[in-house]
Each structure stands twice: as C-alpha cells, then as structure tokens.
PDB file of C-alpha atoms and ligand atoms in Angstrom:
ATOM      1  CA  UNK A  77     -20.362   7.053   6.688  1.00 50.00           C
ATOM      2  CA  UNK A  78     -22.161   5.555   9.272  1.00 48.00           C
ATOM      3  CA  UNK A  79     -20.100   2.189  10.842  1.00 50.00           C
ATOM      4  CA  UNK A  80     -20.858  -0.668  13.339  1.00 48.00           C
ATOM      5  CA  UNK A  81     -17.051   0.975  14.146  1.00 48.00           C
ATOM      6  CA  UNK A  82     -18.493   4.521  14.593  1.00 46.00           C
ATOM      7  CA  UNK A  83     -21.314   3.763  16.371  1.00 45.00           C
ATOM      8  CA  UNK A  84     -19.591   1.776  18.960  1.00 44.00           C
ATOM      9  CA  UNK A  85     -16.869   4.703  19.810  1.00 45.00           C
ATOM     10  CA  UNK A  86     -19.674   6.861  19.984  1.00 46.00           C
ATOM     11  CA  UNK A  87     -21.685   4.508  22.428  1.00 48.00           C
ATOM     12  CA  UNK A  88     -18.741   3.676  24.513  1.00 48.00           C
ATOM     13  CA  UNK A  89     -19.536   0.383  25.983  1.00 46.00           C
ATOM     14  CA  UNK A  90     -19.548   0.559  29.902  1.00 52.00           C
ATOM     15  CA  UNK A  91     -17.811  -2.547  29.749  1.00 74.00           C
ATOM     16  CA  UNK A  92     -15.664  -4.588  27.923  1.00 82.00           C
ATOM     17  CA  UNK A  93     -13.605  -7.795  27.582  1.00 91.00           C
ATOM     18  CA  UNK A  94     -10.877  -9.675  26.497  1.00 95.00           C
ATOM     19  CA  UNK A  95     -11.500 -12.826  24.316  1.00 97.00           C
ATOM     20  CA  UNK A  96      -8.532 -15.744  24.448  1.00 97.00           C
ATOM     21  CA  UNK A  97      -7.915 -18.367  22.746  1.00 98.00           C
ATOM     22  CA  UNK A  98      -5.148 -20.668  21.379  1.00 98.00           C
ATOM     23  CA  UNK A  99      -5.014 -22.707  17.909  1.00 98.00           C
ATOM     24  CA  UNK A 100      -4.642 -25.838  17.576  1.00 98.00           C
ATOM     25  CA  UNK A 101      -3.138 -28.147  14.649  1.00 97.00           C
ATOM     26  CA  UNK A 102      -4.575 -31.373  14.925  1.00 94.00           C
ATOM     27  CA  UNK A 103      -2.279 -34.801  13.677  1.00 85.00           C
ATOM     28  CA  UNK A 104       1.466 -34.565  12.065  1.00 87.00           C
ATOM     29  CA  UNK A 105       2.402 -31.504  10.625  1.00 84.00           C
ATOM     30  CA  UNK A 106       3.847 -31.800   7.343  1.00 85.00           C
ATOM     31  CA  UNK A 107       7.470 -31.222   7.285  1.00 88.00           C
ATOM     32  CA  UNK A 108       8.196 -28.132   4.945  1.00 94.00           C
ATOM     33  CA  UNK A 109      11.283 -28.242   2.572  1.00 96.00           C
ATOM     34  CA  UNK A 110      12.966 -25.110   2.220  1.00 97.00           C
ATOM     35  CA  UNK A 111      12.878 -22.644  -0.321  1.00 96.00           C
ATOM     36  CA  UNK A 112      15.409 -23.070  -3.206  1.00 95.00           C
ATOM     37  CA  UNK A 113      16.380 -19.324  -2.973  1.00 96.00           C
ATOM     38  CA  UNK A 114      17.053 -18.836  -7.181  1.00 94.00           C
ATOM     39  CA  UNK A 115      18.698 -15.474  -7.384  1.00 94.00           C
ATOM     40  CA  UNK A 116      21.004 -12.877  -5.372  1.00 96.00           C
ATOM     41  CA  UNK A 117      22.320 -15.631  -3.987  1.00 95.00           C
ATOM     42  CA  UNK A 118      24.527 -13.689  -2.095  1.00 93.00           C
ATOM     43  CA  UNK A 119      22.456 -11.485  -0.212  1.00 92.00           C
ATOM     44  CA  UNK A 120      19.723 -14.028   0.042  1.00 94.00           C
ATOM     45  CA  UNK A 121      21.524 -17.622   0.824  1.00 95.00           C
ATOM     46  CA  UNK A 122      21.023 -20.670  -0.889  1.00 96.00           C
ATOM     47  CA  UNK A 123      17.618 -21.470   0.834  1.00 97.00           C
ATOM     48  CA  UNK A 124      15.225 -20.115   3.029  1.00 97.00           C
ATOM     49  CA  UNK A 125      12.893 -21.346   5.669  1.00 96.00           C
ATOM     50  CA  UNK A 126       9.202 -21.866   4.134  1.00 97.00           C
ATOM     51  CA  UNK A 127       6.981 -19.951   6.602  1.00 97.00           C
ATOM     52  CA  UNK A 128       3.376 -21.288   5.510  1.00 97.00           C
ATOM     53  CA  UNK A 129       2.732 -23.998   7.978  1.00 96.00           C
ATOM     54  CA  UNK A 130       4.523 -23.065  11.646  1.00 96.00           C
ATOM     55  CA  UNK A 131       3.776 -26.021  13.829  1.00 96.00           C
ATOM     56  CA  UNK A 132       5.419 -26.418  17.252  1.00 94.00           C
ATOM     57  CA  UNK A 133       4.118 -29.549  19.766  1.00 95.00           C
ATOM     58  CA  UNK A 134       0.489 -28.938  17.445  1.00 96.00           C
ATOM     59  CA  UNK A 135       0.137 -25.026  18.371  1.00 97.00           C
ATOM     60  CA  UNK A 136      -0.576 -23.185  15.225  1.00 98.00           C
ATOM     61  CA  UNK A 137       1.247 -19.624  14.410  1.00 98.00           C
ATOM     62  CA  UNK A 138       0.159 -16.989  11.750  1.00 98.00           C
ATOM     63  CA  UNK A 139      -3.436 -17.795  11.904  1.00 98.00           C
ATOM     64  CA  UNK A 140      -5.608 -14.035  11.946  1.00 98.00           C
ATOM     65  CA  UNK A 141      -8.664 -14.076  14.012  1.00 98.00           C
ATOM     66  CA  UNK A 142     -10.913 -11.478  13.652  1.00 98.00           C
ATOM     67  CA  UNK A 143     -14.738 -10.739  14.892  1.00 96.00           C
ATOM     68  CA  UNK A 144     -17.382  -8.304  13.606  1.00 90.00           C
ATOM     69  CA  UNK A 145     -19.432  -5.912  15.160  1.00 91.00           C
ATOM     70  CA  UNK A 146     -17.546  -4.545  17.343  1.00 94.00           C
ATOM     71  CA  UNK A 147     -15.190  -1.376  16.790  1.00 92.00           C
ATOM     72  CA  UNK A 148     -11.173  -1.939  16.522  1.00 91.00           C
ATOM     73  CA  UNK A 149      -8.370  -0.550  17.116  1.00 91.00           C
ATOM     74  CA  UNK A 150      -7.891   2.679  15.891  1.00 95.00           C
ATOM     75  CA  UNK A 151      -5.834   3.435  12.284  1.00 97.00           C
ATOM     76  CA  UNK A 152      -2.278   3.449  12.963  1.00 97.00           C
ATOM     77  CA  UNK A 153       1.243   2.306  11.013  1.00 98.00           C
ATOM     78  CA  UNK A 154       1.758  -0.979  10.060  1.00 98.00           C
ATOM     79  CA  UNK A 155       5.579  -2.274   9.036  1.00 98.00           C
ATOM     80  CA  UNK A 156       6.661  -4.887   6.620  1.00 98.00           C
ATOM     81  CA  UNK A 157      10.213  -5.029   6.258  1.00 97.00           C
ATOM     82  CA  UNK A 158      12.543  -6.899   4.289  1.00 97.00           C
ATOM     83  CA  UNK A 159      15.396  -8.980   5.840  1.00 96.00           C
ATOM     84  CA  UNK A 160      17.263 -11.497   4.103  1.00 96.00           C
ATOM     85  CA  UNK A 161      14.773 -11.738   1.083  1.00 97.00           C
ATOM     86  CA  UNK A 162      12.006 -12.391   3.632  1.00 97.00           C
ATOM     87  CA  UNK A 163       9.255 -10.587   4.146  1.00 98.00           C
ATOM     88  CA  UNK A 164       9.092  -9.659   8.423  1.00 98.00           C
ATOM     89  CA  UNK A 165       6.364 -10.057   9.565  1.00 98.00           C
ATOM     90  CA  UNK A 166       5.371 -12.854   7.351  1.00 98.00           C
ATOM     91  CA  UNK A 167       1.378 -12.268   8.636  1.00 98.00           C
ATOM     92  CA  UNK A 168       0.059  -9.027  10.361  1.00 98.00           C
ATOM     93  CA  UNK A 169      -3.165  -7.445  11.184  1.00 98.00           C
ATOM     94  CA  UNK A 170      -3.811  -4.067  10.703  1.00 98.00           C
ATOM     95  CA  UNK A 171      -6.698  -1.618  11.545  1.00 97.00           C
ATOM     96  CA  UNK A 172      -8.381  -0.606   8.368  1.00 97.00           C
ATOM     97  CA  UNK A 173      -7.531   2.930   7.363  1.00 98.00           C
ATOM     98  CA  UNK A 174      -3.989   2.255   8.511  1.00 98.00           C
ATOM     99  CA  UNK A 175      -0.626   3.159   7.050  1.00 98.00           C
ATOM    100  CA  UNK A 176       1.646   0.215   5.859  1.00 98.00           C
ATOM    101  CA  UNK A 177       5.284   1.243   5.902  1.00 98.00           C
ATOM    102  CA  UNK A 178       7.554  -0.802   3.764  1.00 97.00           C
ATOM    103  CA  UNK A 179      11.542  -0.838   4.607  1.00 96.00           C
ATOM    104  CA  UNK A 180      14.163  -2.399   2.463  1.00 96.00           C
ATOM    105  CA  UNK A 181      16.789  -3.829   4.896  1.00 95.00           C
ATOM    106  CA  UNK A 182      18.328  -5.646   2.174  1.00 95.00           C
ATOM    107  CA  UNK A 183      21.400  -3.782  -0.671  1.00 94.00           C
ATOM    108  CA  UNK A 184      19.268  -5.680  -3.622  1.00 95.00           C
ATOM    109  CA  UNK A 185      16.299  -4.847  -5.545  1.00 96.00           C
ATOM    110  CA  UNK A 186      13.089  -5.688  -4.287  1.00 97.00           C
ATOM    111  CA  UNK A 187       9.490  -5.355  -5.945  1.00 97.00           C
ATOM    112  CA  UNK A 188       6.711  -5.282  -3.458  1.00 97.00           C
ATOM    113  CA  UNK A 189       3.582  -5.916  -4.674  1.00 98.00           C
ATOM    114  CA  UNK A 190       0.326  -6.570  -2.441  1.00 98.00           C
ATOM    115  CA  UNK A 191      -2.901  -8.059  -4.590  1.00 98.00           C
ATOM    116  CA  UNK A 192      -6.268  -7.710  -3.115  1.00 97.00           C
ATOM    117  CA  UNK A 193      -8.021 -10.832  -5.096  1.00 95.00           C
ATOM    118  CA  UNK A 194      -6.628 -10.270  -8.135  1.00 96.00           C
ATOM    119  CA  UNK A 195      -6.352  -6.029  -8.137  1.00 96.00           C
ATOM    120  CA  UNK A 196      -3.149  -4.416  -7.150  1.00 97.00           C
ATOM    121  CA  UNK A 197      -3.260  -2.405  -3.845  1.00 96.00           C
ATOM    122  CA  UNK A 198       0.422  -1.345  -4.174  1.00 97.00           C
ATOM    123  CA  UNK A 199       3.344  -1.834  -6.464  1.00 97.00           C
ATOM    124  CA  UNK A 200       6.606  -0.800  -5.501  1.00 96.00           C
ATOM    125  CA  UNK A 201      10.168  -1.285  -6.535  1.00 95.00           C
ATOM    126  CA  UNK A 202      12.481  -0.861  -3.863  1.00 94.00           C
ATOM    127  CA  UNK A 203      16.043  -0.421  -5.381  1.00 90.00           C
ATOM    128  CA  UNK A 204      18.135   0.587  -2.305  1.00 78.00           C
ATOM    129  CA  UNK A 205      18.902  -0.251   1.426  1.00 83.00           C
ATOM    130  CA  UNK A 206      16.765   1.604   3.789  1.00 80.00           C
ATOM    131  CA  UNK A 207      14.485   2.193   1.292  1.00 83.00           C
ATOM    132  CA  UNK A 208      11.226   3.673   2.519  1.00 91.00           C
ATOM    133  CA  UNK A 209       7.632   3.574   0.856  1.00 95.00           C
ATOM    134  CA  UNK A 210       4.732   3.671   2.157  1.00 97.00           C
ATOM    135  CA  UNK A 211       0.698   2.778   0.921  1.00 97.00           C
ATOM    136  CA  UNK A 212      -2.769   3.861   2.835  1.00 97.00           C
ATOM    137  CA  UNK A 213      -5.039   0.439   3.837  1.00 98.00           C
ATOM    138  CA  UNK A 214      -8.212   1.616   2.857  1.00 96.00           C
ATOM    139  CA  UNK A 215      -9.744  -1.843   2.100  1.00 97.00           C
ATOM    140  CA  UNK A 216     -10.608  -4.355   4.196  1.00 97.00           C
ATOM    141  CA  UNK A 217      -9.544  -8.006   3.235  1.00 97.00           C
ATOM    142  CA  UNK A 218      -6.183 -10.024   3.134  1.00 98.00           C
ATOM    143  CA  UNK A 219      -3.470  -8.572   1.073  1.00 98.00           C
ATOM    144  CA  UNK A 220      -1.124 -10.940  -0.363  1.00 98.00           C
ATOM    145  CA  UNK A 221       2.527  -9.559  -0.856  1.00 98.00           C
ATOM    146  CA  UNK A 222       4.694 -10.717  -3.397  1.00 98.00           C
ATOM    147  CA  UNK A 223       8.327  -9.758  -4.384  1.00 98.00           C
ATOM    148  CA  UNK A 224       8.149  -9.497  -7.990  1.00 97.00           C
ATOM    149  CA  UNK A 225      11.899  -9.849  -8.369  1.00 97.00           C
ATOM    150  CA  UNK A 226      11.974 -13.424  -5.866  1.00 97.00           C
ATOM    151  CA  UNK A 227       9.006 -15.351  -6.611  1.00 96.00           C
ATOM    152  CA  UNK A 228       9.486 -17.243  -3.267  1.00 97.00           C
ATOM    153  CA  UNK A 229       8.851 -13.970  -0.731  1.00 98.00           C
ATOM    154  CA  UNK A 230       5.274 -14.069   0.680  1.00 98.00           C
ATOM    155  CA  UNK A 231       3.906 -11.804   3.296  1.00 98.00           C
ATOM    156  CA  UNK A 232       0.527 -11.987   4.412  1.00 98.00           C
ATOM    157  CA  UNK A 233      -1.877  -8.405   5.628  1.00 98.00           C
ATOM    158  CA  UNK A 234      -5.259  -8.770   6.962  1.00 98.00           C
ATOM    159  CA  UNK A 235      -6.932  -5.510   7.048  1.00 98.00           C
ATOM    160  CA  UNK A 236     -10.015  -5.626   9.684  1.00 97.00           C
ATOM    161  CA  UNK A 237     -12.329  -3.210  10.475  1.00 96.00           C
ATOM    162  CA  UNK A 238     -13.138  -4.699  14.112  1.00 96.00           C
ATOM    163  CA  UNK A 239     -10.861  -6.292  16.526  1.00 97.00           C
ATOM    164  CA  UNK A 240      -8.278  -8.915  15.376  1.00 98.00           C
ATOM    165  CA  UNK A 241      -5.239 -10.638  16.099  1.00 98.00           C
ATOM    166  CA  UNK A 242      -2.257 -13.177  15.247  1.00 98.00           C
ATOM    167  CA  UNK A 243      -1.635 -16.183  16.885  1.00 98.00           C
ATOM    168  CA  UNK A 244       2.110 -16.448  17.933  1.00 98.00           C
ATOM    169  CA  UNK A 245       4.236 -19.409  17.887  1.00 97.00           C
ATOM    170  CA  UNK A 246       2.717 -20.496  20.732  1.00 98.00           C
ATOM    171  CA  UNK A 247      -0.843 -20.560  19.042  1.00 98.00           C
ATOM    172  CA  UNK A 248      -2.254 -17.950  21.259  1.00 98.00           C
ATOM    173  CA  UNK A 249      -4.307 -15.079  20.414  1.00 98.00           C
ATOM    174  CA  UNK A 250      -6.284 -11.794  22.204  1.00 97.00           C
ATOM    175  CA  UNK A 251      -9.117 -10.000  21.091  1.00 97.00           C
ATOM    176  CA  UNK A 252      -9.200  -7.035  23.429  1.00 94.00           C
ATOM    177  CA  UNK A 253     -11.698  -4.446  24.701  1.00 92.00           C
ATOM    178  CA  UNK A 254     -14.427  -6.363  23.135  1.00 95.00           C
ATOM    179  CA  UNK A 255     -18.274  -4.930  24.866  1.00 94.00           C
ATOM    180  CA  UNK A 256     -20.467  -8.021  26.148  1.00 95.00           C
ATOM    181  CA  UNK A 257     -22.144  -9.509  23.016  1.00 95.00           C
ATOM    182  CA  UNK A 258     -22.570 -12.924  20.952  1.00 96.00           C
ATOM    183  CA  UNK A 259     -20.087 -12.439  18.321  1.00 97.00           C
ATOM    184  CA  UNK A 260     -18.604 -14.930  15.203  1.00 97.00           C
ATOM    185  CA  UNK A 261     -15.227 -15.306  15.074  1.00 97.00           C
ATOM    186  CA  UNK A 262     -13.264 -16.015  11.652  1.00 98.00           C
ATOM    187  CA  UNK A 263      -9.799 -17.918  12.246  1.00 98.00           C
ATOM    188  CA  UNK A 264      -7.598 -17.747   8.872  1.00 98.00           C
ATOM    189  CA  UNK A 265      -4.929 -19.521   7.597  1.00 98.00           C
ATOM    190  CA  UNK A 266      -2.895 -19.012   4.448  1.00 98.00           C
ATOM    191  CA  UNK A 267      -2.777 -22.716   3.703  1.00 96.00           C
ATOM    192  CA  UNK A 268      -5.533 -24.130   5.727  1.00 96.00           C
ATOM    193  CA  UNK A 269      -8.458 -21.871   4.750  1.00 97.00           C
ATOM    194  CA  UNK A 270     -11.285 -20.522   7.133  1.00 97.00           C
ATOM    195  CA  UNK A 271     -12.831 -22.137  10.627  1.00 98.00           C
ATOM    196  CA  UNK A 272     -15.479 -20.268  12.622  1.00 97.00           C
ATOM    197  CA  UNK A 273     -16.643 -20.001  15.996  1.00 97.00           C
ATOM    198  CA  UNK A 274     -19.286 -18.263  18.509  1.00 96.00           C
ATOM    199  CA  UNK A 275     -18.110 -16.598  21.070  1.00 97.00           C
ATOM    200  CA  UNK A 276     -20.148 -14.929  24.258  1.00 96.00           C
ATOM    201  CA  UNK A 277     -18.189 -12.116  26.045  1.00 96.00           C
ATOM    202  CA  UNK A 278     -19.939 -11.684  29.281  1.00 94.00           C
ATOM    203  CA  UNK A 279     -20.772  -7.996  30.696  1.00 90.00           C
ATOM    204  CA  UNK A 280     -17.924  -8.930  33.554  1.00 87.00           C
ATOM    205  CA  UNK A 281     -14.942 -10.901  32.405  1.00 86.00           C
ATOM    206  CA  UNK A 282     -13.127 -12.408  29.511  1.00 91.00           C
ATOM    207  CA  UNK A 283     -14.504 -14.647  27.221  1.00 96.00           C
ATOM    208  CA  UNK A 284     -12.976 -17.673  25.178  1.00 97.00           C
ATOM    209  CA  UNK A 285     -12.519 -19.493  21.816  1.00 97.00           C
ATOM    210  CA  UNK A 286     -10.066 -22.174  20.546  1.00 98.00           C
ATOM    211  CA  UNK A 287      -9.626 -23.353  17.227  1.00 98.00           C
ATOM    212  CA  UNK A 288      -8.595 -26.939  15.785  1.00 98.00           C
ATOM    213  CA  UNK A 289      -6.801 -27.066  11.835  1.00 97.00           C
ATOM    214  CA  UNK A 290      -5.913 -30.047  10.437  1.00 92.00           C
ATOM    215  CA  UNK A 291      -6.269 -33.645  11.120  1.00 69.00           C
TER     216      UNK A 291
HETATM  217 CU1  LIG M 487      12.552  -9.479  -3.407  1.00 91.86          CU
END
C-alpha cells in the first residue's frame, strides 16, 4: 500500500526540521483527589495519585501532538509496564506498526485490556511478576488501557502514522525531522479533548507551535 509515509522515505526530503512547542494550561488547575485504591491493598496502597490532569506553574504534561503528512518514525517496541498498580507510562506515542510490550512488575494479577473505541485491541491477564506479553499496533488511533481487575489503572497509547510526541512535565514537546511544509497539528488530551494548530516548517530551520487548554 501506497502511504503519505512511503512516499516520503522514498523521496527523502533534502531538508528537514524540528517543530517545538510547549502547552499551556490556562487558569487554576483543578486539584485532583486521589484514587481510593479498592483491592490488593497490600501491593497497591491505600490510594494512588490520579494522573489525568498534570499541572505544574500552568505547563501541561501527557498531552500527544501529532501532524500528518509527513512520514514518522519508523515501527519499533513500545513498553507499558506495571508498577504499583499503575500503569508506566501513563501516555505514550508509538509509531504505527509497532510492538507494545507489556511487563508485570507487580506479584498480583493484572488484566490488561486496551479498547480502540469500543473494540478490543488486546486482552491479557497477567498472573505473575515479570510477566511478559506482548500485542502488534497495527491501527492507528488512541488506545485506552484498562486493568480489568483495578478499575482505577488507566494508561493512555496513541498510535500515529506521522511524527508525534508527548509533552513532559514541563509542557514541552518535539516533532523532529519534519521536511519544509504547512502542516496541522492535533494536540490531545485525555480530559481536555482536541486543539489544533498550523504550523510552517521552513526549508532551513525549526519551526514552532504552542498550545493553550483550559481557562
Ligand atoms: Cu491491575
């Protein structure tokens, strides 16, 4: 099959470059109680940090940006571990076609199951510590994981087929290697939806975008 991806390797752009950016969260983040942790107690704790609204001095973590038209990285491995009763990362990117590997770092049961919309991309009960699985990313789109055993655990996996990144606790992001071009950026964030923006990269240089949530 023909791809926007393909045809760019095969081009090879002469040039290319790096698109910035930071995001934002605009007004008073809200102040997240912890999770009531309900079961296994003992291996999990009595409550666990909620992880779906990171906020530090109004820079925005966990938020995926990703841009079409342009080819990604290539297919590698992906890991989502489990620490704790937490899923770690709790949002990653990953090139489509890419393996996720799935490790158990906790002695209880786990059940990890990742729902594309509402279809199941992988199911998995992970009894032991050290557990290994594994499951092929062959579909674009963000996967939501779920523990089926601890309702609480949430992990997010965006699967892009073009270049795309995370913003880290300081709200930064990098799109790299991208050839000159007007391009649309999508920002995403589990709780606070979808934001767009343009973005030129110029044949010589890097280019930039920011993004404001909230407020
Ligand atoms: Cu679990």
């Amino acid at each position: 099959m023909v791809t926007l991806a393909s045809l760019g390797a095969v081009a090879g752009p002469a040039v290319a470059g790096d698109i910035h950016g930071t995001v934002r969260f605009n007004g008073p983040a809200e102040r997240l109680a912890p999770l009531t942790v309900t079961k296994d107690n003992g291996a999990c704790g009595a409550a666990l940090p909620d992880e779906s609204l990171l906020v530090v001095s109004g820079d925005l973590a966990n938020v995926v940006v990703t841009l079409l038209g342009a080819p990604g990285a290539a297919p590698g491995k992906v890991t989502l571990d489990q620490q704790g009763c937490r899923f770690v990362p709790h949002v990653q990117v990953a090139a489509l076609g890419s393996t996720l590997e799935i490790l158990n770092s906790d002695a209880v049961l786990h059940g990890v199951h990742g729902w594309l919309g509402r279809s199941t991309r992988f199911n998995i009960p992970m009894p032991a510590k050290a557990a290994r699985a594994s499951a092929k990313l062959d579909r674009v789109g963000v996967i939501q994981v779920r523990c089926d055993v601890h309702g609480w655990m949430r992990a997010y996996l965006v699967v892009a087929d073009g270049p795309a990144a995370v913003s880290g606790p300081d709200g930064a992001f990098t799109l790299r290697d991208v050839p000159p071009g007007r391009y649309t950026l999508t920002a995403w964030h589990e709780r606070l939806g979808e934001k767009t923006a343009q973005v030129t990269v110029p044949a010589q240089g890097a280019a930039r975008a920011d993004f404001t949530f909230g407020g």
